[in-house]
Coordinates of N, CA and C and ligand atoms in Angstrom, one line a residue:
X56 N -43.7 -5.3 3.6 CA -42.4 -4.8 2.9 C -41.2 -5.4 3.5
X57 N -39.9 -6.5 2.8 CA -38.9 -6.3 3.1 C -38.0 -4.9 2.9
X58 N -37.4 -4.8 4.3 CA -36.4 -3.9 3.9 C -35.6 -3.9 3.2
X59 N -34.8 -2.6 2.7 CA -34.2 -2.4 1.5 C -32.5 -3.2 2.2
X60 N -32.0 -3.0 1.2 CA -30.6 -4.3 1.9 C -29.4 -3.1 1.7
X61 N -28.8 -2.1 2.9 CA -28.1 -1.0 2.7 C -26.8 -1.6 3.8
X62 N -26.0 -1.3 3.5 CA -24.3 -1.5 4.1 C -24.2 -0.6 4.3
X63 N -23.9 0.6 5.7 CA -23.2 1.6 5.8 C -21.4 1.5 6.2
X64 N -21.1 2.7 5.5 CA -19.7 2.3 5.5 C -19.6 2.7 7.0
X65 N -18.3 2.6 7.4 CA -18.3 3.5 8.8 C -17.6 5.0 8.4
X66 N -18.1 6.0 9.2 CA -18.4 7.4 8.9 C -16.7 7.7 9.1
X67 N -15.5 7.3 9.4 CA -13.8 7.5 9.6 C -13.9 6.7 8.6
X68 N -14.5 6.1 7.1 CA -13.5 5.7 6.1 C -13.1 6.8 5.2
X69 N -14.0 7.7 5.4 CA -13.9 9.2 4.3 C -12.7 9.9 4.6
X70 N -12.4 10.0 5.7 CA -11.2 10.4 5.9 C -9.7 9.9 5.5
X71 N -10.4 8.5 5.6 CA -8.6 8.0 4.8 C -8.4 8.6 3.2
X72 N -9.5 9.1 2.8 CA -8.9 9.5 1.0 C -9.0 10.7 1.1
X73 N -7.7 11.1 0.5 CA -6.8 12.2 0.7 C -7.8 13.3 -0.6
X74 N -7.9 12.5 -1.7 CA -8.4 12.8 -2.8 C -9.6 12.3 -3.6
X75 N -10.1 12.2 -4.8 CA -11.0 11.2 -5.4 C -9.8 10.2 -6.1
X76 N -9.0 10.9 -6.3 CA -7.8 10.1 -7.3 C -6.3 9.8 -7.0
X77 N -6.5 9.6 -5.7 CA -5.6 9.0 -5.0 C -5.1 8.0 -5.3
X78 N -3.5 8.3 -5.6 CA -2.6 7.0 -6.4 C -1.6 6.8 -5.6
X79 N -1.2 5.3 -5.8 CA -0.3 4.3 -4.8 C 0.5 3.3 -5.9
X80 N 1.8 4.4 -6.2 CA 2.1 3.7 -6.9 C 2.6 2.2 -7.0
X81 N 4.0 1.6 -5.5 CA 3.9 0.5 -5.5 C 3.4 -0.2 -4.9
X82 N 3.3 -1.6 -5.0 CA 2.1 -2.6 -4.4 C 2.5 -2.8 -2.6
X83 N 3.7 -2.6 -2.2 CA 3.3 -1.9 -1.0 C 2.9 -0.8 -0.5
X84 N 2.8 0.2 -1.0 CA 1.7 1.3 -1.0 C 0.2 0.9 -0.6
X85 N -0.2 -0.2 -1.8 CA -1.3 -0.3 -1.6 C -1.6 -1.0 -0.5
X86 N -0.9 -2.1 -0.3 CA -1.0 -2.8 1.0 C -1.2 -1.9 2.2
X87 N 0.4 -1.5 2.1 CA 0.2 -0.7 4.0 C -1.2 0.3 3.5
X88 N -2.0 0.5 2.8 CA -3.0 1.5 2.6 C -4.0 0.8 3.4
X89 N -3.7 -0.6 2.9 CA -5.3 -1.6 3.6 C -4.7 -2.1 4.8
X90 N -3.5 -2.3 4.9 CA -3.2 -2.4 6.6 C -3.7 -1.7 7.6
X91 N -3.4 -0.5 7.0 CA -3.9 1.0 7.9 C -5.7 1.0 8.1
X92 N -5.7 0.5 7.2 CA -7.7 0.8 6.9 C -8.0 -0.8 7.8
X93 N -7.4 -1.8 8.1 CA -7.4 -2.4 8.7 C -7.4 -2.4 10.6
X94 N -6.2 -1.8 10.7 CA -6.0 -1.1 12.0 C -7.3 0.1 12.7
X95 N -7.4 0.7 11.6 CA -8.1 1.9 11.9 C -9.6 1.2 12.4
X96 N -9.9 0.0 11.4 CA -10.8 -0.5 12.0 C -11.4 -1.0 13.3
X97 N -10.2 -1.7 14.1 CA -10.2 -2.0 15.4 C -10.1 -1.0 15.6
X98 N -9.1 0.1 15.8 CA -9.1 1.1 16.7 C -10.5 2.3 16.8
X99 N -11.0 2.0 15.9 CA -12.5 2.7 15.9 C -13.7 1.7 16.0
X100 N -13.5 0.8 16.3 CA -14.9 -0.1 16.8 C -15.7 -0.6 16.0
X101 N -15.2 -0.2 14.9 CA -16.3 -0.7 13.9 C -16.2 -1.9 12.7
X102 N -15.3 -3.0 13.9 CA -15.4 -4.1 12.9 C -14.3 -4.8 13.2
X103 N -13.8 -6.3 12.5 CA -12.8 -6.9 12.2 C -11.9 -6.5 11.8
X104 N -10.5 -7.4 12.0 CA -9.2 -6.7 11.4 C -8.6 -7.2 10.4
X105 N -9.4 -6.2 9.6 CA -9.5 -6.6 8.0 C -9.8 -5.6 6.9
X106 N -8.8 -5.2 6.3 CA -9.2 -4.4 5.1 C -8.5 -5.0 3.5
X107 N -9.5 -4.1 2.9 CA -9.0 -3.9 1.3 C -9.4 -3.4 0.4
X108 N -9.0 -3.0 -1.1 CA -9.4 -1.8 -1.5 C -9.2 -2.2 -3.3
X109 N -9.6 -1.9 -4.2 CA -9.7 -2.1 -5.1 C -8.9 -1.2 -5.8
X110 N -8.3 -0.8 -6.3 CA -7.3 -0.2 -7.6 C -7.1 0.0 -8.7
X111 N -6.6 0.7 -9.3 CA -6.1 0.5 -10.9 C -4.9 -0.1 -11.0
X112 N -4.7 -1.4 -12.0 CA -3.6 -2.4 -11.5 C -2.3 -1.3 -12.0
X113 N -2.5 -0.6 -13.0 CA -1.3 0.3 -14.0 C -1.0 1.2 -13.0
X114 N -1.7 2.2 -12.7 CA -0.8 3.2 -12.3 C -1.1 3.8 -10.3
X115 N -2.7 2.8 -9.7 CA -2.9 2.4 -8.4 C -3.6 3.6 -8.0
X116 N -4.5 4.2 -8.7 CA -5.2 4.9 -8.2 C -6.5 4.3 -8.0
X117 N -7.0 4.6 -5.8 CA -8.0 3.8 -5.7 C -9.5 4.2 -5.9
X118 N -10.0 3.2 -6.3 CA -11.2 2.9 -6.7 C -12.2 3.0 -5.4
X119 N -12.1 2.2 -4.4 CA -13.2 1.3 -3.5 C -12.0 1.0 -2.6
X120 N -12.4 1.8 -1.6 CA -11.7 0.9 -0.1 C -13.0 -0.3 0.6
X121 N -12.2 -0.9 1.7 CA -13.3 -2.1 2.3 C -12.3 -2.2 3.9
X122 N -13.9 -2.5 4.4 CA -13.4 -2.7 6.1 C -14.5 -4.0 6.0
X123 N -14.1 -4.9 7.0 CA -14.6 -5.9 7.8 C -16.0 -5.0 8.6
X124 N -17.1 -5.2 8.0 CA -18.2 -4.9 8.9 C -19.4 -5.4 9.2
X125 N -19.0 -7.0 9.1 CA -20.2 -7.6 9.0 C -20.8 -7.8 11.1
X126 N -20.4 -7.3 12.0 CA -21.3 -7.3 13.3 C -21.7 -5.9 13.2
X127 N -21.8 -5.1 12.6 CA -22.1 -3.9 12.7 C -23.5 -3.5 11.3
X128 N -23.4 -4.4 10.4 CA -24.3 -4.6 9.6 C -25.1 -5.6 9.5
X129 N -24.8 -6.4 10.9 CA -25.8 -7.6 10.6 C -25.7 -8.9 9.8
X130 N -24.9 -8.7 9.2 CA -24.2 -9.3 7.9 C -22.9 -9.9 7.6
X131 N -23.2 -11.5 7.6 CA -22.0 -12.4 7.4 C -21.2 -12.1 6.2
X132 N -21.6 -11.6 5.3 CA -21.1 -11.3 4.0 C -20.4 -10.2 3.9
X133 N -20.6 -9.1 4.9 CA -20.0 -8.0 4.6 C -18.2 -8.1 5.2
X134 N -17.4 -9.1 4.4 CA -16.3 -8.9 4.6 C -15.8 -8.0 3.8
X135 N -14.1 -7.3 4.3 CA -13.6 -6.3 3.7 C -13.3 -6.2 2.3
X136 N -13.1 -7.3 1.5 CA -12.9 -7.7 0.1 C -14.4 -7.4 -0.3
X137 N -15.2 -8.2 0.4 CA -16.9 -8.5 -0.2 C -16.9 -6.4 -0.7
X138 N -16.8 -5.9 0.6 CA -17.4 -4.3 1.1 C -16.7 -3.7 -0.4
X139 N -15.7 -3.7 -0.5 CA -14.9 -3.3 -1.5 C -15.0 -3.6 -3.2
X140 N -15.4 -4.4 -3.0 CA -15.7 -5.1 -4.4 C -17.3 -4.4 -4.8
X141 N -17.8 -4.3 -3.7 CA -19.5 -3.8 -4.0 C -19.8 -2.4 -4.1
X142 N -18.4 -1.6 -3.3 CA -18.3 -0.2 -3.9 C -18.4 0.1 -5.2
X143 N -16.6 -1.0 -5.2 CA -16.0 -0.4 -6.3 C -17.4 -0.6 -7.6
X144 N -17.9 -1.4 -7.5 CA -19.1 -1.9 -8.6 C -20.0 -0.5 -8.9
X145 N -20.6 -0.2 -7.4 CA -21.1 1.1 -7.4 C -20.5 1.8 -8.3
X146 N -19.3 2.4 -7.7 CA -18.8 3.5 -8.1 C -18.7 3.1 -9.7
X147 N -18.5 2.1 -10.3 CA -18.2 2.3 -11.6 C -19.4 1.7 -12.5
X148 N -20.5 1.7 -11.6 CA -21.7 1.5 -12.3 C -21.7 0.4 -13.3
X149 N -21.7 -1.3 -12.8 CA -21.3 -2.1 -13.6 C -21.1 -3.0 -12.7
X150 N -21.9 -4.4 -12.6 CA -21.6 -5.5 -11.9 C -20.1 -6.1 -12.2
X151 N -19.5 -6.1 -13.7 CA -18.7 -6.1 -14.4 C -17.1 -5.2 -14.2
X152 N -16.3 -5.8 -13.2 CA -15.3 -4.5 -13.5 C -14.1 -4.9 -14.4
X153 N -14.1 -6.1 -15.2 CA -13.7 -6.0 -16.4 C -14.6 -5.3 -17.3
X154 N -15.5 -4.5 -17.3 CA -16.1 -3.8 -18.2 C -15.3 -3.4 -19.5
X155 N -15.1 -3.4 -20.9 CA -14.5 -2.8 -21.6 C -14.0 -1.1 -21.3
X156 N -14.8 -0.4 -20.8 CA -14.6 1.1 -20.7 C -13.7 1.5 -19.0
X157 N -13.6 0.5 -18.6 CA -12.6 0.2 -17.3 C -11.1 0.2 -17.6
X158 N -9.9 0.0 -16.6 CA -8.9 -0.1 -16.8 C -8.8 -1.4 -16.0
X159 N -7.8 -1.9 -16.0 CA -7.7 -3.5 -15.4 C -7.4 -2.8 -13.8
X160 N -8.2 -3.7 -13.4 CA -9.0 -3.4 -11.6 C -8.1 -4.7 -10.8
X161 N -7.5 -4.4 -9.8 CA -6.9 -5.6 -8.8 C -7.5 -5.0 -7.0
X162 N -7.9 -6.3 -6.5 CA -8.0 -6.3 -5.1 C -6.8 -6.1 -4.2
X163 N -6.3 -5.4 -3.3 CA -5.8 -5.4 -2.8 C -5.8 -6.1 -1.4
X164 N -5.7 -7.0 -0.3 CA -6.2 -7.5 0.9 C -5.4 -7.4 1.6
X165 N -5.7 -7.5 2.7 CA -4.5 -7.5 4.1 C -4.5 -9.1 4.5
X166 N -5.6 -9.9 4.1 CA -5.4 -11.4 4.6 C -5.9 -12.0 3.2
X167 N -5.8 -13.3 3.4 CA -5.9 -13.9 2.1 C -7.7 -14.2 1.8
X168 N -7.6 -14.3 1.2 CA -9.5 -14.2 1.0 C -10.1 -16.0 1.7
X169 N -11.4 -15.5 2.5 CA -11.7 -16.7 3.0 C -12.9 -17.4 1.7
X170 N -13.2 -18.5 1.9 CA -13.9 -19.6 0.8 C -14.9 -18.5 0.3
X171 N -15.9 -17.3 0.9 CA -16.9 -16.7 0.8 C -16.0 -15.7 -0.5
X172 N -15.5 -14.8 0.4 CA -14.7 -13.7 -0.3 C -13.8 -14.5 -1.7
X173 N -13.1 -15.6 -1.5 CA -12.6 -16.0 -2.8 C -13.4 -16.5 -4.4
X174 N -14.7 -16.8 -3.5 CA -15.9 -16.9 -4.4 C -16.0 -15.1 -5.1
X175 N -16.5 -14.4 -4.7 CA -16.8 -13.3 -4.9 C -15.7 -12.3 -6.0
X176 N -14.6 -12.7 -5.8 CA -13.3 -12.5 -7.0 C -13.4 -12.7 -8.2
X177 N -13.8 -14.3 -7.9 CA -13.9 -15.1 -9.0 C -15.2 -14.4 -9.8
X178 N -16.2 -14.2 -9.4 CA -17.1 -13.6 -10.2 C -17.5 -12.0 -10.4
X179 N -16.1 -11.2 -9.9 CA -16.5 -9.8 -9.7 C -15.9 -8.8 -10.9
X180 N -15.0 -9.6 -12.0 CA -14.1 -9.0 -13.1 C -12.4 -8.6 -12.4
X181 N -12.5 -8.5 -11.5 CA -11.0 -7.9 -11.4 C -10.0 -8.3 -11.9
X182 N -9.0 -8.3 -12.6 CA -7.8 -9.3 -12.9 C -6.8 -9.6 -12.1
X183 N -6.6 -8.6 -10.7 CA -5.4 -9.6 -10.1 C -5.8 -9.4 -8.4
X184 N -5.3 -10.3 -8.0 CA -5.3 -10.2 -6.2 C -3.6 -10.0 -5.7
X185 N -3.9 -9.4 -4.9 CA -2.4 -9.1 -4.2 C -2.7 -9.4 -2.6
X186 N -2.1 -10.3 -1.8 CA -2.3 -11.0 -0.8 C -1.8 -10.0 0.3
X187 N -1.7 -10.3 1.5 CA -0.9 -9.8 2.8 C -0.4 -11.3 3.4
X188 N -1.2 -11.3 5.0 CA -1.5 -12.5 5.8 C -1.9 -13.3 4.5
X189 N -1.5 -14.8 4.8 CA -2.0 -16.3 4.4 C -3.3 -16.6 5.4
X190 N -4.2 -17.4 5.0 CA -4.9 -18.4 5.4 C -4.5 -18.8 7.0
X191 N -3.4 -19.2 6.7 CA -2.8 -20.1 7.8 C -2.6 -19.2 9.1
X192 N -1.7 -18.0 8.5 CA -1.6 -16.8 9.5 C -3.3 -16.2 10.2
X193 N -4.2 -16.3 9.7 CA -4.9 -15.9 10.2 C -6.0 -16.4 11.0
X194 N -6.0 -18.1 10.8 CA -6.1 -18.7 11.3 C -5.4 -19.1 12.7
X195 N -4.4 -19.2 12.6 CA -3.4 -19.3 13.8 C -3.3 -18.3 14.4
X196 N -3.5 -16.8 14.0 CA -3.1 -15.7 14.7 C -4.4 -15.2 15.5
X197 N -5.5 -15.6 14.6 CA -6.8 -14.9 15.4 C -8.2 -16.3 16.0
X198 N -7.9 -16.8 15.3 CA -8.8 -18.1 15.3 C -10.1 -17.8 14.8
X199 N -10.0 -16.7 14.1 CA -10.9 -16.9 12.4 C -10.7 -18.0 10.9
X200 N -11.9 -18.5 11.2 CA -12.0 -19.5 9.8 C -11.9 -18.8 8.7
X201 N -11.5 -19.0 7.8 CA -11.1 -19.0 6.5 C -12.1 -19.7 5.6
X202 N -12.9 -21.3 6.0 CA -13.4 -22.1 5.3 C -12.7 -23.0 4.6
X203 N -13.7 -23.7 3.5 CA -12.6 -24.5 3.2 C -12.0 -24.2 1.3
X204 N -11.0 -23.5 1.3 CA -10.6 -23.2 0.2 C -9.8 -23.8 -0.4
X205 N -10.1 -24.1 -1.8 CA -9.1 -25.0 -2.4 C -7.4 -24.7 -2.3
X206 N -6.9 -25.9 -1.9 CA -6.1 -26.2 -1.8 C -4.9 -25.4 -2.7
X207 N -5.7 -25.6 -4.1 CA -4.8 -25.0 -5.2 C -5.1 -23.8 -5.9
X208 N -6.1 -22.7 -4.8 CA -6.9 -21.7 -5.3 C -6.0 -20.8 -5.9
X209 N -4.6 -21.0 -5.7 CA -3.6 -19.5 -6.9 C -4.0 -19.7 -8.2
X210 N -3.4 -21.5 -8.5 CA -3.8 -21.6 -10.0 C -5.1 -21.8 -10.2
X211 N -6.2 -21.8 -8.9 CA -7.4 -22.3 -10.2 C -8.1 -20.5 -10.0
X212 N -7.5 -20.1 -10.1 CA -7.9 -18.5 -10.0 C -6.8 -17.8 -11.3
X213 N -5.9 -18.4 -11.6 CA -4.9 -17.9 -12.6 C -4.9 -18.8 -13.9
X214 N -5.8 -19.8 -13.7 CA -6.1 -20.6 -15.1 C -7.4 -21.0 -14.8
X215 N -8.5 -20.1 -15.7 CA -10.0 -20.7 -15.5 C -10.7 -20.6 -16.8
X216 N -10.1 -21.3 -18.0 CA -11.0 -20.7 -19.1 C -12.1 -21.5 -18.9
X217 N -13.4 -21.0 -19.4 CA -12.9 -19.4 -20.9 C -13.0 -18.4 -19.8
X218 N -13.1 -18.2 -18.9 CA -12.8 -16.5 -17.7 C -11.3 -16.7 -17.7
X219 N -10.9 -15.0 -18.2 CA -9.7 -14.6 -17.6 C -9.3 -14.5 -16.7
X220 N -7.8 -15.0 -16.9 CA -7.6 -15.3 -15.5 C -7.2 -13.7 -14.2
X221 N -7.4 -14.8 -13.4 CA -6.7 -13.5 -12.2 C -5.4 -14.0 -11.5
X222 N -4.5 -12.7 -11.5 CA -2.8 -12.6 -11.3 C -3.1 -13.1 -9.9
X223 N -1.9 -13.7 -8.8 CA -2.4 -13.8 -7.8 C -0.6 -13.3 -7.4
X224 N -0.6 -11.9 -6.4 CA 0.9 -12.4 -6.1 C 0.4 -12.2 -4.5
X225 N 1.1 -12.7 -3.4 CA 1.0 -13.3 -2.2 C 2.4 -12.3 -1.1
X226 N 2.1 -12.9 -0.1 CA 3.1 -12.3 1.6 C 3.5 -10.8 0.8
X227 N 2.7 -9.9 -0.1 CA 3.1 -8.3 0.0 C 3.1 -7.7 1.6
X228 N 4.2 -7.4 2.3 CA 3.8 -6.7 4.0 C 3.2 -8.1 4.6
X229 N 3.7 -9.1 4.4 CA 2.8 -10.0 4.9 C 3.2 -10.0 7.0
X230 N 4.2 -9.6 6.6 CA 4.8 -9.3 8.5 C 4.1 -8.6 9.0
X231 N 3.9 -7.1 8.4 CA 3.1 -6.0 9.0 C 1.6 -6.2 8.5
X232 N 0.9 -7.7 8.1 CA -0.4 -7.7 7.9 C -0.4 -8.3 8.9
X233 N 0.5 -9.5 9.1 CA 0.4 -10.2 10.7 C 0.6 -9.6 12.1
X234 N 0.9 -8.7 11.8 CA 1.1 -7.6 13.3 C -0.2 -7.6 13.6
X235 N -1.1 -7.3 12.9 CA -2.4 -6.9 12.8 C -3.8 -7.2 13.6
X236 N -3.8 -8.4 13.1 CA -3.9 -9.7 13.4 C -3.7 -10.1 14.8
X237 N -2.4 -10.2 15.1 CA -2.0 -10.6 16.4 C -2.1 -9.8 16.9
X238 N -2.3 -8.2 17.2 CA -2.9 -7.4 18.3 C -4.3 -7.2 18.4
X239 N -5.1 -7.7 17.3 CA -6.3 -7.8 17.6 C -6.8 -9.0 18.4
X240 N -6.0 -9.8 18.3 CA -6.4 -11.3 18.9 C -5.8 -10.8 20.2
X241 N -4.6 -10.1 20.5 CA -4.1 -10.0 22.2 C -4.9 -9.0 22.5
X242 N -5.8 -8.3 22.1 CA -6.6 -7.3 22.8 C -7.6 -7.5 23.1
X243 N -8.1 -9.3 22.7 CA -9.3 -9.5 23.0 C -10.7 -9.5 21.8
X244 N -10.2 -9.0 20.7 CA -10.7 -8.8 19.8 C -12.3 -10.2 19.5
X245 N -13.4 -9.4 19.2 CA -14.1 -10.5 18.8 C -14.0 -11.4 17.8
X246 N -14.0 -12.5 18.0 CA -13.7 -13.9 16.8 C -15.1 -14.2 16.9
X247 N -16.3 -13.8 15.4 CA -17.0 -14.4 15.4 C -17.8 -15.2 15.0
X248 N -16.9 -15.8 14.4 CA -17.5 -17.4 13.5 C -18.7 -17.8 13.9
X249 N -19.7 -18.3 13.2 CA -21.0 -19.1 13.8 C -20.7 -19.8 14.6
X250 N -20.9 -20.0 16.0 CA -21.8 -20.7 16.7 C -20.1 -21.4 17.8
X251 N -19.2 -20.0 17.5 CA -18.2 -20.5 18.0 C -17.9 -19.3 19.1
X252 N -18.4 -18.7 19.0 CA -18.3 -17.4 19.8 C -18.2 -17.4 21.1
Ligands
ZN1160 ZN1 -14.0 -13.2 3.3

């Protein structure tokens, strides 16, 4: 028998939701929400400094939070966008979160999505991304890869027929995403890229 393939969240993400129906109205709201769920991460041990959380793009009530927890699950894929995106699916019972019986769904991130996670967007329904940290910031601030992502990934994410496109707006908190960042890299934080460790 292979084992079953399970992702545990960490046991302090329950605590950040106040409610089931917890709404953030503006899109910094949402951000500093995944900043915090970012932070919280380092400061509780259970991962990279990295969150994000899935939403309702209308009125920002969240769906699916996500933490960075791929050394704690074994798993290179369990980034905070990946984690979040695989809730939110759960929770709304549907590989599909353009589902018809859905409301239009946007990712929220603290850093910009790396080549893995930018894949995973692209085929997960949501219609918009909302950025923090750039690529560049997070590279430079932690000495985590990114990969190699197209150059022109706003528009080939905002024009892809026949898939609808996805909104992309960018630097939301992008200062206070980079705070983040840079105290996890001055604290020593693990960078664990393959084989660079
Ligand atoms: Zn990623």
């Amino acid at each position: 028998m292979y084992p079953d393939i399970i992702l545990r969240l960490p046991e302090w993400l329950a605590g950040e939701l106040q409610s089931p129906a917890q709404r953030f109205s503006t899109l910094e709201e949402r951000m500093a929400f995944v900043i915090r769920l970012a932070e919280r991460n380092i400061q509780e041990g259970t991962g990279g400094p990295f969150g994000a959380a899935v939403f309702t793009q209308e009125t920002g009530e969240l769906i699916a939070p996500g933490v960075n927890i791929v050394v704690a699950s074994h798993c290179s894929l369990a980034h905070a966008e990946a984690v979040a995106i695989m809730l939110a699916q759960q929770i709304c019972g549907t590989f599909d979160l353009s589902a018809d019986f859905l409301p239009p769904l946007e990712l929220v991130t603290s850093a910009q999505p790396c080549i893995q996670c930018y894949g995973n967007i692209w085929w997960s329904g949501l219609q918009r991304l909302i950025v923090g940290a750039s690529k560049a910031d997070v590279e430079a601030l932690t000495g985590f890869q990114e990969g190699p992502v197209p150059e022109n990934w706003v528009e080939t994410l905002e024009h892809r027929p026949p898939l609808p496109p996805i909104r992309v707006i960018q630097n939301v908190l992008r200062e206070e995403a980079c705070a983040v960042l840079r105290a996890y890299a001055e604290n020593g934080g693990l960078v664990y890229n393959p084989d660079v460790m």
